[in-house]
Amino acid sequence: MRVVWAVVAAVALGAGAVAAQQAAMPAPVVQAQDLTRVSAHVQVIPDRGLSGLPNVGFIVGTKAVLVVDTGLGPPNGETVAAVTRRIAPGRKIYLVATHAHPEHDLGAQAFPAGTTLIRSSVQAREEAADMRVAAAFAQRGADWAALLKGAVFRPADLTFETRHVLDLGGVSAEIEAMGPAHTPGDTIVWVPADRVLFSGDLAMKLQPSMATPTATLADWRRVLDRQAALAPAIVVPSHGPVGDAGFIEGYRDYLAEVARRTAEAKRAGQDPAQAVETVAAAMADRYPDRARLGGAVRMAWKDVEG
């Protein structure tokens, strides 16, 4: 399956490089009224296609609720916390971030003190990186800066190494550490009763961001293989529309083509910069985010044989 991805902004923007675009970006404000049920136990506030706004998920059981991602900054966190209390009144609140980027993570401080924030041991150490990206996001405009005012990285209440299972009452949620890939501490959430997968940035309609220096093509293939093995019926990505396992297949196709074309360029004697140009010329009509495509080629260059 081939998936055509839309152009999306890079996670961290170079200073002044796209100032005009930043000024035009609407503030990524979570809209509680958009809450939508996607399965028996899962509800989602969709991102409406806005940069800097995640799909916020709620897995609701009879005893507890797990919230997946918080929105950008304390005001969005307050909105998400209020929705949580409304749809799961009196129940224990658990919270997880699919990864430590500010639109997913820096609303956590607005949740009530009794909330249990769960992080993988790797993600728990990503405070510095999260705040660096937040500083870049704050440069996108006054509204963005206002959302991030006073934002801090909330420490984990519970950490795990590879996998943690929550019994929410009538439904379980399996939280699994997947990094390094998009970030060192990527996390997915699987709801087996509903066959719903929260894939983070690891499977979306949008073109993948492959900028983690320590990640390899093998890491990404492992991540995709693990997600595919779950055989999800519904995939809720970090960004973009809710879909199905076709997102996973689409990322596999993308990696395979990038690896093949990069190897061909390397065998032809090209250097990495030339390979980016060559691969982009062949793929940019289908994968138009040049920065992300270049990151994939540079990752492939390290792994493929020339």
mmCIF file of C-alpha atoms in Angstrom:
data_model
loop_
_atom_site.group_PDB
_atom_site.id
_atom_site.type_symbol
_atom_site.label_atom_id
_atom_site.label_comp_id
_atom_site.label_asym_id
_atom_site.label_seq_id
_atom_site.Cartn_x
_atom_site.Cartn_y
_atom_site.Cartn_z
ATOM 1 C CA MET A 1 0.000 0.000 0.000
ATOM 2 C CA ARG A 2 1.295 3.468 -0.887
ATOM 3 C CA VAL A 3 0.245 6.388 1.281
ATOM 4 C CA VAL A 4 0.683 9.964 0.072
ATOM 5 C CA TRP A 5 1.645 12.226 2.972
ATOM 6 C CA ALA A 6 0.891 15.924 3.314
ATOM 7 C CA VAL A 7 3.546 18.481 4.049
ATOM 8 C CA VAL A 8 4.019 18.994 7.792
ATOM 9 C CA ALA A 9 6.275 21.296 9.799
ATOM 10 C CA ALA A 10 9.568 19.998 11.217
ATOM 11 C CA VAL A 11 9.574 19.371 14.958
ATOM 12 C CA ALA A 12 12.172 22.012 15.778
ATOM 13 C CA LEU A 13 12.338 25.052 13.529
ATOM 14 C CA GLY A 14 15.583 26.825 12.656
ATOM 15 C CA ALA A 15 15.739 30.339 14.058
ATOM 16 C CA GLY A 16 14.194 32.774 11.608
ATOM 17 C CA ALA A 17 14.070 30.226 8.798
ATOM 18 C CA VAL A 18 10.314 30.207 8.427
ATOM 19 C CA ALA A 19 9.283 33.275 10.415
ATOM 20 C CA ALA A 20 6.476 34.230 8.056
ATOM 21 C CA GLN A 21 4.994 30.738 8.202
ATOM 22 C CA GLN A 22 5.278 30.699 11.990
ATOM 23 C CA ALA A 23 3.401 33.981 12.290
ATOM 24 C CA ALA A 24 0.541 32.521 10.269
ATOM 25 C CA MET A 25 0.262 29.298 12.290
ATOM 26 C CA PRO A 26 -2.971 29.111 14.280
ATOM 27 C CA ALA A 27 -2.618 28.386 17.975
ATOM 28 C CA PRO A 28 -2.892 24.628 18.668
ATOM 29 C CA VAL A 29 -5.812 24.705 21.091
ATOM 30 C CA VAL A 30 -7.536 21.456 22.113
ATOM 31 C CA GLN A 31 -11.250 21.625 21.287
ATOM 32 C CA ALA A 32 -13.174 19.635 23.916
ATOM 33 C CA GLN A 33 -16.382 19.749 21.884
ATOM 34 C CA ASP A 34 -14.727 17.643 19.171
ATOM 35 C CA LEU A 35 -14.541 14.573 21.430
ATOM 36 C CA THR A 36 -15.379 11.516 19.311
ATOM 37 C CA ARG A 37 -15.896 7.865 20.187
ATOM 38 C CA VAL A 38 -13.792 5.523 18.036
ATOM 39 C CA SER A 39 -14.534 2.226 19.823
ATOM 40 C CA ALA A 40 -16.363 0.812 22.837
ATOM 41 C CA HIS A 41 -13.776 2.075 25.332
ATOM 42 C CA VAL A 42 -11.813 4.692 23.378
ATOM 43 C CA GLN A 43 -12.591 8.342 22.691
ATOM 44 C CA VAL A 44 -10.413 10.878 20.889
ATOM 45 C CA ILE A 45 -10.222 14.658 20.579
ATOM 46 C CA PRO A 46 -8.884 15.006 16.998
ATOM 47 C CA ASP A 47 -6.105 17.376 16.008
ATOM 48 C CA ARG A 48 -8.111 18.962 13.150
ATOM 49 C CA GLY A 49 -4.966 18.841 11.016
ATOM 50 C CA LEU A 50 -3.236 21.613 12.984
ATOM 51 C CA SER A 51 0.501 21.688 13.545
ATOM 52 C CA GLY A 52 1.408 21.441 17.207
ATOM 53 C CA LEU A 53 -1.849 19.745 18.173
ATOM 54 C CA PRO A 54 -1.997 16.005 18.896
ATOM 55 C CA ASN A 55 -4.849 13.569 18.803
ATOM 56 C CA VAL A 56 -5.716 13.258 22.505
ATOM 57 C CA GLY A 57 -6.961 9.832 23.561
ATOM 58 C CA PHE A 58 -9.048 8.501 26.454
ATOM 59 C CA ILE A 59 -9.341 4.796 27.328
ATOM 60 C CA VAL A 60 -12.209 4.557 29.790
ATOM 61 C CA GLY A 61 -12.796 1.666 32.157
ATOM 62 C CA THR A 62 -15.138 1.197 35.093
ATOM 63 C CA LYS A 63 -12.361 1.846 37.641
ATOM 64 C CA ALA A 64 -9.919 4.159 35.865
ATOM 65 C CA VAL A 65 -9.142 6.105 32.715
ATOM 66 C CA LEU A 66 -5.888 6.360 30.771
ATOM 67 C CA VAL A 67 -5.261 9.647 28.940
ATOM 68 C CA VAL A 68 -2.886 9.542 25.975
ATOM 69 C CA ASP A 69 -1.131 12.910 25.356
ATOM 70 C CA THR A 70 -1.999 16.280 26.840
ATOM 71 C CA GLY A 71 -1.835 19.041 24.239
ATOM 72 C CA LEU A 72 0.637 21.921 24.235
ATOM 73 C CA GLY A 73 1.119 23.588 27.601
ATOM 74 C CA PRO A 74 -0.905 23.994 30.810
ATOM 75 C CA PRO A 75 -4.043 25.590 29.248
ATOM 76 C CA ASN A 76 -4.516 22.599 26.957
ATOM 77 C CA GLY A 77 -3.705 20.261 29.819
ATOM 78 C CA GLU A 78 -6.468 21.884 31.861
ATOM 79 C CA THR A 79 -8.933 21.304 29.019
ATOM 80 C CA VAL A 80 -7.947 17.654 28.665
ATOM 81 C CA ALA A 81 -8.087 17.112 32.434
ATOM 82 C CA ALA A 82 -11.591 18.616 32.517
ATOM 83 C CA VAL A 83 -12.769 16.289 29.748
ATOM 84 C CA THR A 84 -11.245 13.365 31.650
ATOM 85 C CA ARG A 85 -13.199 14.198 34.804
ATOM 86 C CA ARG A 86 -16.398 14.617 32.787
ATOM 87 C CA ILE A 87 -16.254 11.293 30.935
ATOM 88 C CA ALA A 88 -14.801 9.264 33.835
ATOM 89 C CA PRO A 89 -16.164 10.949 36.988
ATOM 90 C CA GLY A 90 -14.621 9.776 40.237
ATOM 91 C CA ARG A 91 -12.287 7.324 38.528
ATOM 92 C CA LYS A 92 -8.530 7.014 38.922
ATOM 93 C CA ILE A 93 -6.620 8.958 36.250
ATOM 94 C CA TYR A 94 -3.532 7.594 34.518
ATOM 95 C CA LEU A 95 -1.597 9.645 31.982
ATOM 96 C CA VAL A 96 0.947 8.724 29.327
ATOM 97 C CA ALA A 97 2.755 10.693 26.617
ATOM 98 C CA THR A 98 3.487 8.916 23.350
ATOM 99 C CA HIS A 99 6.809 10.779 23.373
ATOM 100 C CA ALA A 100 8.541 13.696 25.050
ATOM 101 C CA HIS A 101 7.676 16.517 22.680
ATOM 102 C CA PRO A 102 5.822 19.530 24.097
ATOM 103 C CA GLU A 103 2.502 19.124 22.285
ATOM 104 C CA HIS A 104 2.223 15.608 23.710
ATOM 105 C CA ASP A 105 3.718 16.122 27.125
ATOM 106 C CA LEU A 106 3.803 19.674 28.491
ATOM 107 C CA GLY A 107 0.194 19.843 29.589
ATOM 108 C CA ALA A 108 0.772 17.148 32.216
ATOM 109 C CA GLN A 109 1.334 19.612 35.068
ATOM 110 C CA ALA A 110 -2.298 20.743 34.773
ATOM 111 C CA PHE A 111 -3.633 17.310 35.742
ATOM 112 C CA PRO A 112 -4.706 16.791 39.354
ATOM 113 C CA ALA A 113 -2.076 15.776 41.889
ATOM 114 C CA GLY A 114 -3.561 12.287 42.225
ATOM 115 C CA THR A 115 -2.922 11.513 38.544
ATOM 116 C CA THR A 116 -0.372 8.754 37.913
ATOM 117 C CA LEU A 117 1.951 9.799 35.087
ATOM 118 C CA ILE A 118 3.582 6.772 33.500
ATOM 119 C CA ARG A 119 6.817 6.983 31.521
ATOM 120 C CA SER A 120 9.308 4.493 30.167
ATOM 121 C CA SER A 121 12.653 4.762 31.919
ATOM 122 C CA VAL A 122 14.133 6.281 28.746
ATOM 123 C CA GLN A 123 11.384 8.870 28.327
ATOM 124 C CA ALA A 124 11.730 9.830 31.994
ATOM 125 C CA ARG A 125 15.216 11.135 31.172
ATOM 126 C CA GLU A 126 14.152 13.318 28.221
ATOM 127 C CA GLU A 127 13.345 16.535 30.072
ATOM 128 C CA ALA A 128 16.136 18.584 28.453
ATOM 129 C CA ALA A 129 15.153 17.603 24.917
ATOM 130 C CA ASP A 130 11.464 18.253 25.595
ATOM 131 C CA MET A 131 12.175 21.760 26.864
ATOM 132 C CA ARG A 132 14.512 22.550 23.938
ATOM 133 C CA VAL A 133 11.736 21.752 21.479
ATOM 134 C CA ALA A 134 9.333 23.816 23.607
ATOM 135 C CA ALA A 135 11.645 26.825 23.274
ATOM 136 C CA ALA A 136 11.546 26.435 19.494
ATOM 137 C CA PHE A 137 7.753 26.107 19.517
ATOM 138 C CA ALA A 138 7.428 29.293 21.576
ATOM 139 C CA GLN A 139 9.028 31.176 18.681
ATOM 140 C CA ARG A 140 6.102 30.328 16.421
ATOM 141 C CA GLY A 141 4.040 33.230 17.700
ATOM 142 C CA ALA A 142 2.616 34.975 20.748
ATOM 143 C CA ASP A 143 -0.275 32.503 21.054
ATOM 144 C CA TRP A 144 2.134 29.570 21.083
ATOM 145 C CA ALA A 145 4.336 31.260 23.671
ATOM 146 C CA ALA A 146 1.278 31.957 25.844
ATOM 147 C CA LEU A 147 0.290 28.281 25.791
ATOM 148 C CA LEU A 148 3.789 27.318 26.915
ATOM 149 C CA LYS A 149 4.142 29.981 29.614
ATOM 150 C CA GLY A 150 5.216 28.293 32.847
ATOM 151 C CA ALA A 151 5.270 24.834 31.243
ATOM 152 C CA VAL A 152 7.499 22.291 32.981
ATOM 153 C CA PHE A 153 8.339 18.635 32.480
ATOM 154 C CA ARG A 154 6.286 16.650 35.006
ATOM 155 C CA PRO A 155 8.297 13.792 36.539
ATOM 156 C CA ALA A 156 6.956 10.282 36.271
ATOM 157 C CA ASP A 157 5.022 8.727 39.123
ATOM 158 C CA LEU A 158 5.624 5.275 37.684
ATOM 159 C CA THR A 159 8.356 4.105 35.302
ATOM 160 C CA PHE A 160 8.773 0.873 33.384
ATOM 161 C CA GLU A 161 11.459 -0.682 31.209
ATOM 162 C CA THR A 162 9.676 -2.355 28.304
ATOM 163 C CA ARG A 163 5.977 -2.919 29.007
ATOM 164 C CA HIS A 164 3.347 -1.986 31.577
ATOM 165 C CA VAL A 165 -0.249 -3.262 31.671
ATOM 166 C CA LEU A 166 -3.073 -1.291 33.286
ATOM 167 C CA ASP A 167 -6.369 -2.837 34.384
ATOM 168 C CA LEU A 168 -8.840 0.026 33.974
ATOM 169 C CA GLY A 169 -11.877 -2.059 34.877
ATOM 170 C CA GLY A 170 -13.439 -4.073 32.071
ATOM 171 C CA VAL A 171 -10.657 -3.073 29.685
ATOM 172 C CA SER A 172 -6.866 -3.181 29.824
ATOM 173 C CA ALA A 173 -4.288 -0.893 28.251
ATOM 174 C CA GLU A 174 -0.800 -2.127 27.399
ATOM 175 C CA ILE A 175 1.890 0.569 27.350
ATOM 176 C CA GLU A 176 5.075 -0.412 25.530
ATOM 177 C CA ALA A 177 8.426 1.327 25.111
ATOM 178 C CA MET A 178 9.448 1.358 21.434
ATOM 179 C CA GLY A 179 12.377 3.760 21.026
ATOM 180 C CA PRO A 180 14.705 4.780 19.678
ATOM 181 C CA ALA A 181 12.856 5.812 16.530
ATOM 182 C CA HIS A 182 11.098 9.173 16.259
ATOM 183 C CA THR A 183 12.500 9.954 19.723
ATOM 184 C CA PRO A 184 14.604 7.898 22.140
ATOM 185 C CA GLY A 185 11.567 7.260 24.360
ATOM 186 C CA ASP A 186 8.719 6.514 21.962
ATOM 187 C CA THR A 187 5.738 4.769 23.553
ATOM 188 C CA ILE A 188 2.702 3.025 22.071
ATOM 189 C CA VAL A 189 -0.560 2.087 23.780
ATOM 190 C CA TRP A 190 -2.506 -1.017 22.778
ATOM 191 C CA VAL A 191 -6.131 -1.670 23.752
ATOM 192 C CA PRO A 192 -6.587 -5.373 22.931
ATOM 193 C CA ALA A 193 -10.319 -5.551 23.691
ATOM 194 C CA ASP A 194 -11.029 -2.925 21.023
ATOM 195 C CA ARG A 195 -7.998 -3.643 18.798
ATOM 196 C CA VAL A 196 -7.078 0.047 18.997
ATOM 197 C CA LEU A 197 -3.446 1.117 18.741
ATOM 198 C CA PHE A 198 -2.150 4.534 19.768
ATOM 199 C CA SER A 199 0.902 4.623 17.515
ATOM 200 C CA GLY A 200 2.424 7.984 18.417
ATOM 201 C CA ASP A 201 4.551 9.312 15.561
ATOM 202 C CA LEU A 202 5.511 5.753 14.595
ATOM 203 C CA ALA A 203 2.692 5.154 12.099
ATOM 204 C CA MET A 204 0.616 7.973 10.633
ATOM 205 C CA LYS A 205 -0.727 9.254 7.341
ATOM 206 C CA LEU A 206 1.880 12.006 7.657
ATOM 207 C CA GLN A 207 5.437 11.453 6.450
ATOM 208 C CA PRO A 208 7.658 10.102 9.263
ATOM 209 C CA SER A 209 10.202 12.230 11.082
ATOM 210 C CA MET A 210 13.405 10.191 11.377
ATOM 211 C CA ALA A 211 15.742 12.644 13.081
ATOM 212 C CA THR A 212 16.861 10.755 16.214
ATOM 213 C CA PRO A 213 20.662 10.426 15.780
ATOM 214 C CA THR A 214 20.860 7.069 17.540
ATOM 215 C CA ALA A 215 18.015 5.464 15.570
ATOM 216 C CA THR A 216 18.630 3.209 12.566
ATOM 217 C CA LEU A 217 16.554 1.702 9.788
ATOM 218 C CA ALA A 218 16.655 -1.537 11.764
ATOM 219 C CA ASP A 219 15.108 0.258 14.746
ATOM 220 C CA TRP A 220 12.285 1.605 12.603
ATOM 221 C CA ARG A 221 11.684 -1.810 11.018
ATOM 222 C CA ARG A 222 11.541 -3.383 14.475
ATOM 223 C CA VAL A 223 9.009 -0.774 15.616
ATOM 224 C CA LEU A 224 6.826 -1.338 12.566
ATOM 225 C CA ASP A 225 7.059 -5.122 12.876
ATOM 226 C CA ARG A 226 5.937 -4.913 16.497
ATOM 227 C CA GLN A 227 2.961 -2.710 15.645
ATOM 228 C CA ALA A 228 1.985 -4.921 12.714
ATOM 229 C CA ALA A 229 2.104 -8.017 14.935
ATOM 230 C CA LEU A 230 -0.691 -6.528 17.064
ATOM 231 C CA ALA A 231 -2.972 -6.524 13.987
ATOM 232 C CA PRO A 232 -4.826 -3.353 14.976
ATOM 233 C CA ALA A 233 -8.239 -2.619 13.497
ATOM 234 C CA ILE A 234 -7.956 1.079 14.395
ATOM 235 C CA VAL A 235 -4.769 3.159 14.552
ATOM 236 C CA VAL A 236 -4.880 6.489 16.392
ATOM 237 C CA PRO A 237 -1.691 8.331 15.411
ATOM 238 C CA SER A 238 -0.177 11.316 17.168
ATOM 239 C CA HIS A 239 -1.156 13.564 14.275
ATOM 240 C CA GLY A 240 -3.542 13.393 11.344
ATOM 241 C CA PRO A 241 -6.620 11.282 10.766
ATOM 242 C CA VAL A 242 -7.468 8.080 12.592
ATOM 243 C CA GLY A 243 -6.912 5.098 10.308
ATOM 244 C CA ASP A 244 -5.940 1.459 10.314
ATOM 245 C CA ALA A 245 -2.942 -0.834 9.846
ATOM 246 C CA GLY A 246 -2.414 0.668 6.393
ATOM 247 C CA PHE A 247 -0.409 3.391 8.139
ATOM 248 C CA ILE A 248 2.085 0.752 9.263
ATOM 249 C CA GLU A 249 2.282 -0.769 5.791
ATOM 250 C CA GLY A 250 2.752 2.689 4.313
ATOM 251 C CA TYR A 251 5.738 3.385 6.551
ATOM 252 C CA ARG A 252 7.234 0.010 5.613
ATOM 253 C CA ASP A 253 6.906 0.860 1.921
ATOM 254 C CA TYR A 254 8.506 4.250 2.514
ATOM 255 C CA LEU A 255 11.494 2.779 4.349
ATOM 256 C CA ALA A 256 11.982 0.098 1.729
ATOM 257 C CA GLU A 257 11.976 2.578 -1.137
ATOM 258 C CA VAL A 258 14.273 5.040 0.637
ATOM 259 C CA ALA A 259 16.729 2.246 1.459
ATOM 260 C CA ARG A 260 16.707 0.903 -2.099
ATOM 261 C CA ARG A 261 17.178 4.271 -3.764
ATOM 262 C CA THR A 262 19.837 5.354 -1.260
ATOM 263 C CA ALA A 263 21.807 2.149 -1.851
ATOM 264 C CA GLU A 264 21.629 2.732 -5.598
ATOM 265 C CA ALA A 265 22.947 6.279 -5.165
ATOM 266 C CA LYS A 266 25.746 5.074 -2.903
ATOM 267 C CA ARG A 267 26.796 2.384 -5.394
ATOM 268 C CA ALA A 268 26.845 5.061 -8.091
ATOM 269 C CA GLY A 269 29.505 6.931 -6.124
ATOM 270 C CA GLN A 270 27.314 9.729 -4.819
ATOM 271 C CA ASP A 271 27.983 11.384 -1.463
ATOM 272 C CA PRO A 272 25.159 11.797 1.112
ATOM 273 C CA ALA A 273 24.134 15.272 -0.120
ATOM 274 C CA GLN A 274 23.937 14.040 -3.695
ATOM 275 C CA ALA A 275 21.952 11.007 -2.575
ATOM 276 C CA VAL A 276 19.388 13.261 -0.890
ATOM 277 C CA GLU A 277 18.966 15.184 -4.144
ATOM 278 C CA THR A 278 18.640 12.002 -6.182
ATOM 279 C CA VAL A 279 16.155 10.312 -3.879
ATOM 280 C CA ALA A 280 14.107 13.485 -3.448
ATOM 281 C CA ALA A 281 13.857 13.899 -7.219
ATOM 282 C CA ALA A 282 12.399 10.404 -7.465
ATOM 283 C CA MET A 283 10.066 10.518 -4.443
ATOM 284 C CA ALA A 284 9.120 14.128 -3.669
ATOM 285 C CA ASP A 285 5.927 14.028 -5.722
ATOM 286 C CA ARG A 286 4.577 11.379 -3.326
ATOM 287 C CA TYR A 287 6.487 12.358 -0.173
ATOM 288 C CA PRO A 288 6.668 16.158 -0.350
ATOM 289 C CA ASP A 289 8.257 17.001 3.009
ATOM 290 C CA ARG A 290 11.827 17.474 1.793
ATOM 291 C CA ALA A 291 13.342 17.849 5.269
ATOM 292 C CA ARG A 292 11.850 14.585 6.473
ATOM 293 C CA LEU A 293 12.773 12.779 3.283
ATOM 294 C CA GLY A 294 16.352 14.038 3.652
ATOM 295 C CA GLY A 295 16.471 12.740 7.219
ATOM 296 C CA ALA A 296 15.346 9.321 6.041
ATOM 297 C CA VAL A 297 18.024 9.241 3.322
ATOM 298 C CA ARG A 298 20.767 10.214 5.765
ATOM 299 C CA MET A 299 19.634 7.479 8.144
ATOM 300 C CA ALA A 300 19.564 4.962 5.312
ATOM 301 C CA TRP A 301 23.046 6.053 4.163
ATOM 302 C CA LYS A 302 24.533 4.798 7.425
ATOM 303 C CA ASP A 303 22.822 1.426 7.143
ATOM 304 C CA VAL A 304 22.797 0.415 3.505
ATOM 305 C CA GLU A 305 25.688 -1.066 1.547
ATOM 306 C CA GLY A 306 27.067 0.809 -1.426
#
